[in-house]
Short mmCIF file of C-alpha atoms and ligand atoms in Angstrom, two decimals:
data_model
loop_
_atom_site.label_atom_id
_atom_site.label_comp_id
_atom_site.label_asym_id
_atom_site.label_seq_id
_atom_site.Cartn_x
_atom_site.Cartn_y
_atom_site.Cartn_z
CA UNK A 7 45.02 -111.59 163.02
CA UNK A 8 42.88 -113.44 160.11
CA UNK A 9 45.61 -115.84 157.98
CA UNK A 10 48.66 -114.86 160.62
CA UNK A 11 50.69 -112.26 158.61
CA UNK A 12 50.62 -108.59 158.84
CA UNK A 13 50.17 -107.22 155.10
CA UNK A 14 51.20 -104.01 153.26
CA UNK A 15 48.06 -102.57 151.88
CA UNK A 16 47.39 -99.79 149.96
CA UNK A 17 43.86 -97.96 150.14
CA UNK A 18 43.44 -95.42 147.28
CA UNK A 19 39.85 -93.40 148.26
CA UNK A 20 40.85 -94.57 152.52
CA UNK A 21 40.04 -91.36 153.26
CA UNK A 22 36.40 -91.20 152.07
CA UNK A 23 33.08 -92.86 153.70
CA UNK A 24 33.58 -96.50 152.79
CA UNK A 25 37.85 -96.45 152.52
CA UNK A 26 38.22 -94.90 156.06
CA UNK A 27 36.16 -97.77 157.89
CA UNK A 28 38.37 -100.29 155.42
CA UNK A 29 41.32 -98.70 156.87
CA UNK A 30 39.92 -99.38 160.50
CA UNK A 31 39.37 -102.64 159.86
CA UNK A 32 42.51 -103.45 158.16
CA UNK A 33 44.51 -102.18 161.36
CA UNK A 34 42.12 -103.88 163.32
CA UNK A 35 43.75 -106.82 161.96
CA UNK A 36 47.36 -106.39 162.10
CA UNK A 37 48.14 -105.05 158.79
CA UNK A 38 49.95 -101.87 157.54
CA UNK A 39 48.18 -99.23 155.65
CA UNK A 40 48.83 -96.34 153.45
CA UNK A 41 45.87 -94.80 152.27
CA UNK A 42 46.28 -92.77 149.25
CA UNK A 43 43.73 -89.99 148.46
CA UNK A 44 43.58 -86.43 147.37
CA UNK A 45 40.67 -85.52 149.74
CA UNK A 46 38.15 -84.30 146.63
CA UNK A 47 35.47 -86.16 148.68
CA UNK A 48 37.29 -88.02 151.43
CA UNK A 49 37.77 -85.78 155.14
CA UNK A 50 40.83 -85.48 157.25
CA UNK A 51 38.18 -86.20 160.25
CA UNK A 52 37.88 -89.72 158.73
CA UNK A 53 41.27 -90.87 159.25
CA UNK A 54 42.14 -88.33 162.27
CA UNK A 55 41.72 -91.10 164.94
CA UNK A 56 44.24 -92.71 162.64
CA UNK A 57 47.15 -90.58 162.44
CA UNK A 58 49.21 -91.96 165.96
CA UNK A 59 49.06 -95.93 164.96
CA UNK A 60 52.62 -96.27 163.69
CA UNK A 61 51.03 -98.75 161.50
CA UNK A 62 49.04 -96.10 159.11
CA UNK A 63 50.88 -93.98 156.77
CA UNK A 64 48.62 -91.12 154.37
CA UNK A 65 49.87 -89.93 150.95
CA UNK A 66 47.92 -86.73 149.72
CA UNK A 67 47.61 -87.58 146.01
CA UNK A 68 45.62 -87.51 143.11
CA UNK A 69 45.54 -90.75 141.37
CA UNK A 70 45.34 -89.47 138.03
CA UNK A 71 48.40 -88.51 137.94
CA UNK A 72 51.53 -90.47 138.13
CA UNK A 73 51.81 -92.41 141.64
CA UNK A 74 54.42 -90.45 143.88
CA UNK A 75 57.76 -92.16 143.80
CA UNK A 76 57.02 -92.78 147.88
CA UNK A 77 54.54 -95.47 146.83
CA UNK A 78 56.51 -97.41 144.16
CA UNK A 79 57.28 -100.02 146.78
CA UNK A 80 56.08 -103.34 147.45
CA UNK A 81 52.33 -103.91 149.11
CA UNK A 82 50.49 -107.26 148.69
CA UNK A 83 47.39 -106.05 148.27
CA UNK A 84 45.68 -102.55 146.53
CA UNK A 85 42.18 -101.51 147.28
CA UNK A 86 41.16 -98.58 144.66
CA UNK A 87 38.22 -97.16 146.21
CA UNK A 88 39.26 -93.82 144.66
CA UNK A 89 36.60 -91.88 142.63
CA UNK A 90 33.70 -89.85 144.26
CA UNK A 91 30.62 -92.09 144.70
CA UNK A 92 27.50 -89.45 144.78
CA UNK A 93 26.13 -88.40 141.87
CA UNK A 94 26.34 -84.45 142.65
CA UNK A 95 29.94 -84.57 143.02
CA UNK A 96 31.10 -87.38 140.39
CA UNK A 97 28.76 -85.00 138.22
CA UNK A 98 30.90 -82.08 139.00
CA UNK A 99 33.86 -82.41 137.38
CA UNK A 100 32.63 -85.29 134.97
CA UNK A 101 35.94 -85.25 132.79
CA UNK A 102 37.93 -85.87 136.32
CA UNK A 103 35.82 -88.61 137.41
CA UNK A 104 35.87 -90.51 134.07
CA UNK A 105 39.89 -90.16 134.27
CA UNK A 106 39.86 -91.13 137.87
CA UNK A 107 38.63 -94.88 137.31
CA UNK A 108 40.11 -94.96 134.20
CA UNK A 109 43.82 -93.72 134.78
CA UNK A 110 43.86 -94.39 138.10
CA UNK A 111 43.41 -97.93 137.86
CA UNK A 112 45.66 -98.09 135.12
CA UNK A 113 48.40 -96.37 137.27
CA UNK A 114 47.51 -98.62 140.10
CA UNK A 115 47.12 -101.74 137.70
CA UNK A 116 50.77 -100.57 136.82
CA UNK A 117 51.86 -100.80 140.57
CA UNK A 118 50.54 -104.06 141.04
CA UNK A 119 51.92 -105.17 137.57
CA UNK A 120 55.51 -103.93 138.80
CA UNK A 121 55.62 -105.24 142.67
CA UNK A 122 53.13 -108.42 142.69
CA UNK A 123 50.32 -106.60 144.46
CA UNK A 124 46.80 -107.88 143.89
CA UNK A 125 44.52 -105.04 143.41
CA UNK A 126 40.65 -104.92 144.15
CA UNK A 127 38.34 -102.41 142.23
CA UNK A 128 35.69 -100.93 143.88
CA UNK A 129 33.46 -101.23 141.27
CA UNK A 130 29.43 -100.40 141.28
CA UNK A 131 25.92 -100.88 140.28
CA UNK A 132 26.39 -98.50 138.44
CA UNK A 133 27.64 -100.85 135.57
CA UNK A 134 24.53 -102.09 135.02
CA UNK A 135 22.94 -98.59 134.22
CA UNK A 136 19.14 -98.78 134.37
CA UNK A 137 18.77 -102.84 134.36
CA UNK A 138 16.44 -105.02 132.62
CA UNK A 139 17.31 -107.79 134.24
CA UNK A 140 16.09 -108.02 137.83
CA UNK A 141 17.38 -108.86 140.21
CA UNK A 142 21.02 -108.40 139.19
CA UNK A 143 23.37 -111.27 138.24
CA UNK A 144 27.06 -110.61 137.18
CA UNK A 145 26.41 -112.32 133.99
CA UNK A 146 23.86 -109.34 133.16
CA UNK A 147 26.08 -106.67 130.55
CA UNK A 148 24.13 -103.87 131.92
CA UNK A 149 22.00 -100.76 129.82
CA UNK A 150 24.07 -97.44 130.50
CA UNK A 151 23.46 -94.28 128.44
CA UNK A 152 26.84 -93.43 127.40
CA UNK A 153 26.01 -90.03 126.60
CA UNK A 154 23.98 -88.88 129.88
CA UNK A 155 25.25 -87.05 132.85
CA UNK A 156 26.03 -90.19 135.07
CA UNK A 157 27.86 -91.95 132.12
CA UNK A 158 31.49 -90.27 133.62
CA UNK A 159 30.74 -92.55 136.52
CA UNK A 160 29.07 -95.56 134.92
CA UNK A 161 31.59 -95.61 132.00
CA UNK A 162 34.52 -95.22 133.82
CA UNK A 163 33.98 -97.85 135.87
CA UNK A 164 33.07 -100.28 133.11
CA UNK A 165 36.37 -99.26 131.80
CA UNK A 166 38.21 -99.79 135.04
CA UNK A 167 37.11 -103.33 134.99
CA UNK A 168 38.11 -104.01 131.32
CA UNK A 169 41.53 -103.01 132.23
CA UNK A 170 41.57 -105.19 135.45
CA UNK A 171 40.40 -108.39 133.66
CA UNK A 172 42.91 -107.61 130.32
CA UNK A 173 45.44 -107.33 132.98
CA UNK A 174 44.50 -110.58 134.37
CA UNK A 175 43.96 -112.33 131.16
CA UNK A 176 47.52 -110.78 129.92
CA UNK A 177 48.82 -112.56 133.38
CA UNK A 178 50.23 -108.99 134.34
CA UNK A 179 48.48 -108.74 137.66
CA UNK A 180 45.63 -110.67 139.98
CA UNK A 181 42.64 -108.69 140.34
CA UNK A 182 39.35 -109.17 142.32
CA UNK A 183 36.35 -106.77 141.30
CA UNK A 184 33.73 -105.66 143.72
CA UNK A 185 30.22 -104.40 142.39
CA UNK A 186 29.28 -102.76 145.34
CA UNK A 187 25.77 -101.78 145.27
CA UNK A 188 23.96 -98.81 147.85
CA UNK A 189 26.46 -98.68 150.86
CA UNK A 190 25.47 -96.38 154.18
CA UNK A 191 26.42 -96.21 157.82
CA UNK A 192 28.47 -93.31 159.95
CA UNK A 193 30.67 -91.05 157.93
CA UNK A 194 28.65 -90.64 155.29
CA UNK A 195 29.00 -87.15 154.21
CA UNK A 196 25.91 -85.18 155.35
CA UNK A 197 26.31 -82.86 152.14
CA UNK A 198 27.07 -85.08 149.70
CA UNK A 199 23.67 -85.49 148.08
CA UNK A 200 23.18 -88.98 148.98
CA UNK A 201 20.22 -90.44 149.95
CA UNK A 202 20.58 -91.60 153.43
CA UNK A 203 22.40 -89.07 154.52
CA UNK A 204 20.09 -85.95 152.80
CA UNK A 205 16.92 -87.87 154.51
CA UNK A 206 18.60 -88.39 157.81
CA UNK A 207 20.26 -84.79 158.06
CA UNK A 208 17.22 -83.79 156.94
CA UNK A 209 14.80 -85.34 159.09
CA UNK A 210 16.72 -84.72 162.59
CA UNK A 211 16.95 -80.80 161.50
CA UNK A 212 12.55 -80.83 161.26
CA UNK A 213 13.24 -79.83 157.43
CA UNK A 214 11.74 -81.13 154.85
CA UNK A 215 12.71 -84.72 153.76
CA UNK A 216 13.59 -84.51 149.94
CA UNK A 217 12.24 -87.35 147.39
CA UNK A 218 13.09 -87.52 144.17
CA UNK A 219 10.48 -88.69 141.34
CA UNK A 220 7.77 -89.95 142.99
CA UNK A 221 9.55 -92.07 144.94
CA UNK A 222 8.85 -95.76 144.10
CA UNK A 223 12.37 -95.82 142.33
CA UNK A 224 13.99 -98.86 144.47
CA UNK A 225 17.79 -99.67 145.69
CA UNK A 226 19.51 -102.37 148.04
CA UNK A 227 20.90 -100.57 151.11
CA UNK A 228 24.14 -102.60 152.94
CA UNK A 229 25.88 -101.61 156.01
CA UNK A 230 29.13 -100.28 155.60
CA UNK A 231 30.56 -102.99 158.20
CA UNK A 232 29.10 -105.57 155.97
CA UNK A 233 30.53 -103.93 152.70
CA UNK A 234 34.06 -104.21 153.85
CA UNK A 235 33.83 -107.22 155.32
CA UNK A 236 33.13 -108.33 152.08
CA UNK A 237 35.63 -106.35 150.29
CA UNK A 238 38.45 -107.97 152.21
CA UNK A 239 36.72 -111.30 151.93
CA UNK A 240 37.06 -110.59 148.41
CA UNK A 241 40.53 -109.72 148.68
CA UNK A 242 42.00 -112.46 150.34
CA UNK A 243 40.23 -115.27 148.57
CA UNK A 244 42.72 -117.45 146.88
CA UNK A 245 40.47 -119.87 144.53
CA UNK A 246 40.40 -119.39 141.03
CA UNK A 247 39.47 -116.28 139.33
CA UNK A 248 36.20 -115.21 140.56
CA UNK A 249 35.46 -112.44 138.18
CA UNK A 250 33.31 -109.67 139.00
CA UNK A 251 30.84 -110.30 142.40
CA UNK A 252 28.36 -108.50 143.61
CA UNK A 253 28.50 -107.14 147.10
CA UNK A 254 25.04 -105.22 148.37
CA UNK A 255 22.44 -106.28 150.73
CA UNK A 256 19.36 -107.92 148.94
CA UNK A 257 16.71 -106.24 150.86
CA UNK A 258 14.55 -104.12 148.01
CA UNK A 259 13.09 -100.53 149.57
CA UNK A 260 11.61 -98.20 147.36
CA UNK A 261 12.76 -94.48 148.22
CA UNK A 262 9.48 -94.07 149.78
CA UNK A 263 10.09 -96.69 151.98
CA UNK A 264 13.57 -95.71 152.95
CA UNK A 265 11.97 -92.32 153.91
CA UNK A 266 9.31 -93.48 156.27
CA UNK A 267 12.07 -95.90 157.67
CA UNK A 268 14.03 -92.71 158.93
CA UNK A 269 11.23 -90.57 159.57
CA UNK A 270 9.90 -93.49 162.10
CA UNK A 271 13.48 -94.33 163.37
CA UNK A 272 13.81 -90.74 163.74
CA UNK A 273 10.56 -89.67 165.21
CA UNK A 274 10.74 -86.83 163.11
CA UNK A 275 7.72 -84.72 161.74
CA UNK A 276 9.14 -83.48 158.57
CA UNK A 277 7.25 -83.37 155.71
CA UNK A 278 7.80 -84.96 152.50
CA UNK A 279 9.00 -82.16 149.48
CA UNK A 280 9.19 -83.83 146.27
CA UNK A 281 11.58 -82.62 143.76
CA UNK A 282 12.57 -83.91 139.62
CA UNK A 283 14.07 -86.93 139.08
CA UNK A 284 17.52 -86.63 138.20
CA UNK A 285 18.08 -87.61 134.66
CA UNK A 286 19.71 -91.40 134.18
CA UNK A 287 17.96 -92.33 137.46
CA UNK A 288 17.96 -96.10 137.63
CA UNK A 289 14.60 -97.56 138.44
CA UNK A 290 15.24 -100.37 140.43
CA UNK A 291 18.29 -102.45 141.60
CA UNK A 292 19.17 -105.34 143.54
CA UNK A 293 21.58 -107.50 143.64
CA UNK A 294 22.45 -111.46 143.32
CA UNK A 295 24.12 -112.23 145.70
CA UNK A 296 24.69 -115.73 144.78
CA UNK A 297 28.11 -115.78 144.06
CA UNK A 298 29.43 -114.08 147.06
CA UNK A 299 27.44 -116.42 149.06
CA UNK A 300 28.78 -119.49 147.12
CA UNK A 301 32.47 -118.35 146.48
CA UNK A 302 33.00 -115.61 150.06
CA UNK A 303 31.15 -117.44 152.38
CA UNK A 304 29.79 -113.84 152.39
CA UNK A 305 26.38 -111.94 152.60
CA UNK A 306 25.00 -108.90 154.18
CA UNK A 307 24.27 -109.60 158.34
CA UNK A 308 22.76 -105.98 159.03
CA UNK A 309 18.89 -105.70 159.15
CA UNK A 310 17.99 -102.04 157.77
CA UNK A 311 16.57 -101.22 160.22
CA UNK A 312 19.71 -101.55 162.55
CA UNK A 313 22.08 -100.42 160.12
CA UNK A 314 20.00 -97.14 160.01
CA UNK A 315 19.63 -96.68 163.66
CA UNK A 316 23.44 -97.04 163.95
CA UNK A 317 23.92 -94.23 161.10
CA UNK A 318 21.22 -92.00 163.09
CA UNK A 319 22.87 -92.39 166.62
CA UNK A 320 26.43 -91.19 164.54
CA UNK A 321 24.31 -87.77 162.84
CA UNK A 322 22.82 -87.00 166.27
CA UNK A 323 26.76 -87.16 168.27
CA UNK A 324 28.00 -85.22 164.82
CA UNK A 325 25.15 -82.61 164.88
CA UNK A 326 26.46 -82.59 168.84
CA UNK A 327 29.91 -82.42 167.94
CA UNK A 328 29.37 -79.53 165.45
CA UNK A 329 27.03 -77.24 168.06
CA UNK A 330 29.33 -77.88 170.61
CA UNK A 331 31.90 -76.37 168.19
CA UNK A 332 29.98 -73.46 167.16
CA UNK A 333 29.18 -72.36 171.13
CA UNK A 334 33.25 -72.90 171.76
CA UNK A 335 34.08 -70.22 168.50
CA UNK A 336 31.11 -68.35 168.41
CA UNK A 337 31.41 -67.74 164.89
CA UNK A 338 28.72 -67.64 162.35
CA UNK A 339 30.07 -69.55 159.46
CA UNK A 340 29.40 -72.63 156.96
CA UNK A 341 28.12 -75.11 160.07
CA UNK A 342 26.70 -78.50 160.12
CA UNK A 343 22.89 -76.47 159.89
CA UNK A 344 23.76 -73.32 157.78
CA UNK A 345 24.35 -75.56 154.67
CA UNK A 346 21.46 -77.86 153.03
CA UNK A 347 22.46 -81.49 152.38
CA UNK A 348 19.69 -81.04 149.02
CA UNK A 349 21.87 -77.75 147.70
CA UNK A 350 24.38 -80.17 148.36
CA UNK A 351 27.83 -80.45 147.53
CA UNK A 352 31.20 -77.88 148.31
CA UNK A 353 33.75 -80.13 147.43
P1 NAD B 543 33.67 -91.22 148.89
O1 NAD B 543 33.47 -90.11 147.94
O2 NAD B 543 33.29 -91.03 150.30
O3 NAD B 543 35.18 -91.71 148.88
C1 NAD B 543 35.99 -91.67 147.73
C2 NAD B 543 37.39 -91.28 148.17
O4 NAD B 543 38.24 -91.24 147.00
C3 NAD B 543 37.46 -89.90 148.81
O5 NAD B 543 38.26 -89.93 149.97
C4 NAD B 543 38.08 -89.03 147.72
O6 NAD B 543 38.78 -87.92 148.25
C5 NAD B 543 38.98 -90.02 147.03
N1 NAD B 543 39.26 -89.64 145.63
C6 NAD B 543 38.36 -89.31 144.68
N2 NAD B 543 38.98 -89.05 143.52
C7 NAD B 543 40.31 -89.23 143.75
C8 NAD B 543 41.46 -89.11 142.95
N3 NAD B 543 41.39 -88.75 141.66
N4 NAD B 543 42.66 -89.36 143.52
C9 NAD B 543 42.76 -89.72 144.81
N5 NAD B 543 41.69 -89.85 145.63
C10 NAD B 543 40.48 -89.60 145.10
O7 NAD B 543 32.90 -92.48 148.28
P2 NAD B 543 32.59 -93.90 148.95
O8 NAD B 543 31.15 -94.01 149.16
O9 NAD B 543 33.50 -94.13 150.10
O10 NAD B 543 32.98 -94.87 147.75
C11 NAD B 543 34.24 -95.52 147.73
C12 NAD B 543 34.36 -96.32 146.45
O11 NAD B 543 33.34 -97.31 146.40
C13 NAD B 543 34.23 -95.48 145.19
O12 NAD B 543 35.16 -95.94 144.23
C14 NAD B 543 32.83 -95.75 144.73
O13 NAD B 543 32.71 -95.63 143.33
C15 NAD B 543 32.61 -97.18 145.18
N6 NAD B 543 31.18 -97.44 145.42
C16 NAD B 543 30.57 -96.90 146.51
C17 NAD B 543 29.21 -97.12 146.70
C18 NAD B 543 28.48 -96.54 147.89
O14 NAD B 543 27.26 -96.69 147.97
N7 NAD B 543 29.16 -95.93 148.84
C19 NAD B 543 28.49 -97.87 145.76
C20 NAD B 543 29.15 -98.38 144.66
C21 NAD B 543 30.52 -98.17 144.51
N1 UDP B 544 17.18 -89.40 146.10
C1 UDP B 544 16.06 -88.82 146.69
N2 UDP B 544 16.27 -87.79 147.56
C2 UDP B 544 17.50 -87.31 147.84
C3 UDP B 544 18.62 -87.90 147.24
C4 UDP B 544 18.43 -88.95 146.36
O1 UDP B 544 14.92 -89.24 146.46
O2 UDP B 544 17.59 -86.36 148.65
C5 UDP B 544 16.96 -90.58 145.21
C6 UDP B 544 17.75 -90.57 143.91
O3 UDP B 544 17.03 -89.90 142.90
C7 UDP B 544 17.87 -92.07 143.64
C8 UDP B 544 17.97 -92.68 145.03
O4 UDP B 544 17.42 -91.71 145.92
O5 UDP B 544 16.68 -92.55 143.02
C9 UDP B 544 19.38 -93.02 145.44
O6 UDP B 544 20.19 -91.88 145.25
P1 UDP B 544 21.73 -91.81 145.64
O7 UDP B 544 22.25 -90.53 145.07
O8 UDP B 544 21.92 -92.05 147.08
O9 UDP B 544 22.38 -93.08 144.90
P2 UDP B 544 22.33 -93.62 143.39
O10 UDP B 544 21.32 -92.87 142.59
O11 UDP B 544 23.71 -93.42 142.87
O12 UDP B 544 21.95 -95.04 143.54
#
């Protein structure tokens, strides 16, 4: 184990895409876990593997509302990684997911401010809305439309950090904040209306590949391995107050380019369907990484490449998994192929 103690963590979101693989890695290391989450986006099949280690605890709970008496106890560290991540779903319920960064990390501020728990907020990109500055550097304030449809996401989180550092400044708890820019890898919800996971889903099913705009929109893609290993980096660093760094892998691709990537990793002959640009959507974005580098010892080790030939090999064994289920039931119902990752999105 990394620093010789087991810790008592909290993960609030461990049972979505990037919180489940924190959880792994957490236990991986010796540590005790409860990972809070009201499964809006997160899947029991995330955590399933998890459910036997005597070491992992789950509490089914919203964080919006006030934290269940089970978890006012002591934990050293709190990851909030709750709040749904892809636009389609934070866009669903847009009053829920401004609450959900914004009361929830006040209710798990709270926590920390009552038992001596650092938390880390799983902050975002997002912040800096569609950026003028380029790449991105913490010091940059950001340009976010406070009035469009991704401003429940965007705002909220901007307001999650406010709260963090007022409740660092007031000395009432230590915080670390994460900007975490384009994360991928296995797990990723097929139907969530991401990216990676529409073009990949897409792409191994021969339909065709859906790009938004005309495509030469860029973002950073990192490896969800790399992500968390800089999350908990981030977490455990004991130097002075960092303030907010940016975690994301520096490597530029246009949307175009991410597309041929998977159609050529792949071997897929889909075609290319374009479809609108969604309203808000960020040009470009990449992150400076400088200050993880200098202050985590930390930057992205996963070439794109890899990282997305990993992510394929885990569709193909799902898409395997879920036929192999369908032939055992022989039922006709909402499968892995009936539904359309672009129609996206049953919560
Ligand atoms: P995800 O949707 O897969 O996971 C989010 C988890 O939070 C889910 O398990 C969901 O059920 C849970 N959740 C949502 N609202 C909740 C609530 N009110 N109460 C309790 N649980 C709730 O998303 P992800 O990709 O794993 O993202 C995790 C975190 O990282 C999010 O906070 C997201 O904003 C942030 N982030 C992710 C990315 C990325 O590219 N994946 C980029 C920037 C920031
Ligand atoms: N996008 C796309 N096809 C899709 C899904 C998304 O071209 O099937 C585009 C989207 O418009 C955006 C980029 O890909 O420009 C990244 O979208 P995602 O929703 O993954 O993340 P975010 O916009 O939050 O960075």
């Amino acid at each position: 184990m990394k620093n010789g103690k087991a810790r008592q963590v909290l993960v609030a979101g461990g049972a979505g895409f990037v919180g489940s693989h924190l959880c792994d890695a957490l236990l991986a290391e010796g540590h005790h876990v409860v990972c809070l989450d009201s499964f809006l986006t997160g899947r029991r099949r995330n955590i399933r593997h998890l459910y036997r280690d005597s070491r992992f605890d789950l509490v089914e709970a919203d964080v919006v509302e006030p934290l269940p008496p089970r978890l006012k106890r002591r934990f050293d560290y709190v990851y909030n990684l709750a709040c749904p991540a892809s636009p389609p779903l934070y866009q669903a319920d847009p009053e829920h997911t401004l609450l959900t960064s914004v009361l929830g990390t006040r209710n798990l501020l709270h926590l920390c401010e009552d038992t001596g728990a650092r938390l880390l907020m799983a902050s975002t990109s997002e912040i800096y809305g569609d950026p003028e500055v380029h790449p991105q550097v913490e010091s940059y304030r950001g340009c976010v439309n406070t009035t469009g449809p991704r401003a429940c996401y965007d705002e909220g989180k901007r307001a999650a950090e406010t709260l963090c550092f007022d409740f660092e400044r007031g000395g009432r708890a230590e915080v670390r904040v994460a900007r975490i820019f384009n994360t991928y890898g296995p797990r990723l919800d097929a139907f969530d209306g991401r990216v990676v996971s529409n073009v990949i889903t897409q792409a191994l099913a021969g339909d065709p590949v859906t790009i938004y705009g005309d495509g030469r929109q860029t973002r950073s893609f990192c490896y969800v391995d790399d992500l968390v290993d800089g999350l908990m980096r981030l977490m455990t660093y004991e130097g002075p107050p960092p303030g907010p760094v940016n975690l994301g892998n520096p490597t530029e691709l246009t949307i175009n380019e991410l597309v041929e990537r998977v159609l050529r990793i792949t071997d897929s002959g889909s075609p290319v369907t374009r479809k609108p640009l969604p309203v808000d959507d960020p040009t470009r974005r990449r992150p400076d990484v400088t200050r993880a580098r200098e202050v985590l010892g930390w930057s992205a080790k996963t070439p794109v490449d890899e990282g997305l030939r990993r992510t394929v090999a885990w569709f193909e064994e799902e898409r395997e998994r879920e036929e192999g289920r369908r032939e055992d039931t022989r039922t006709v119902g909402a499968g892995f192929s009936e539904r359309t990752p672009d129609s996206a999105v049953s919560i």
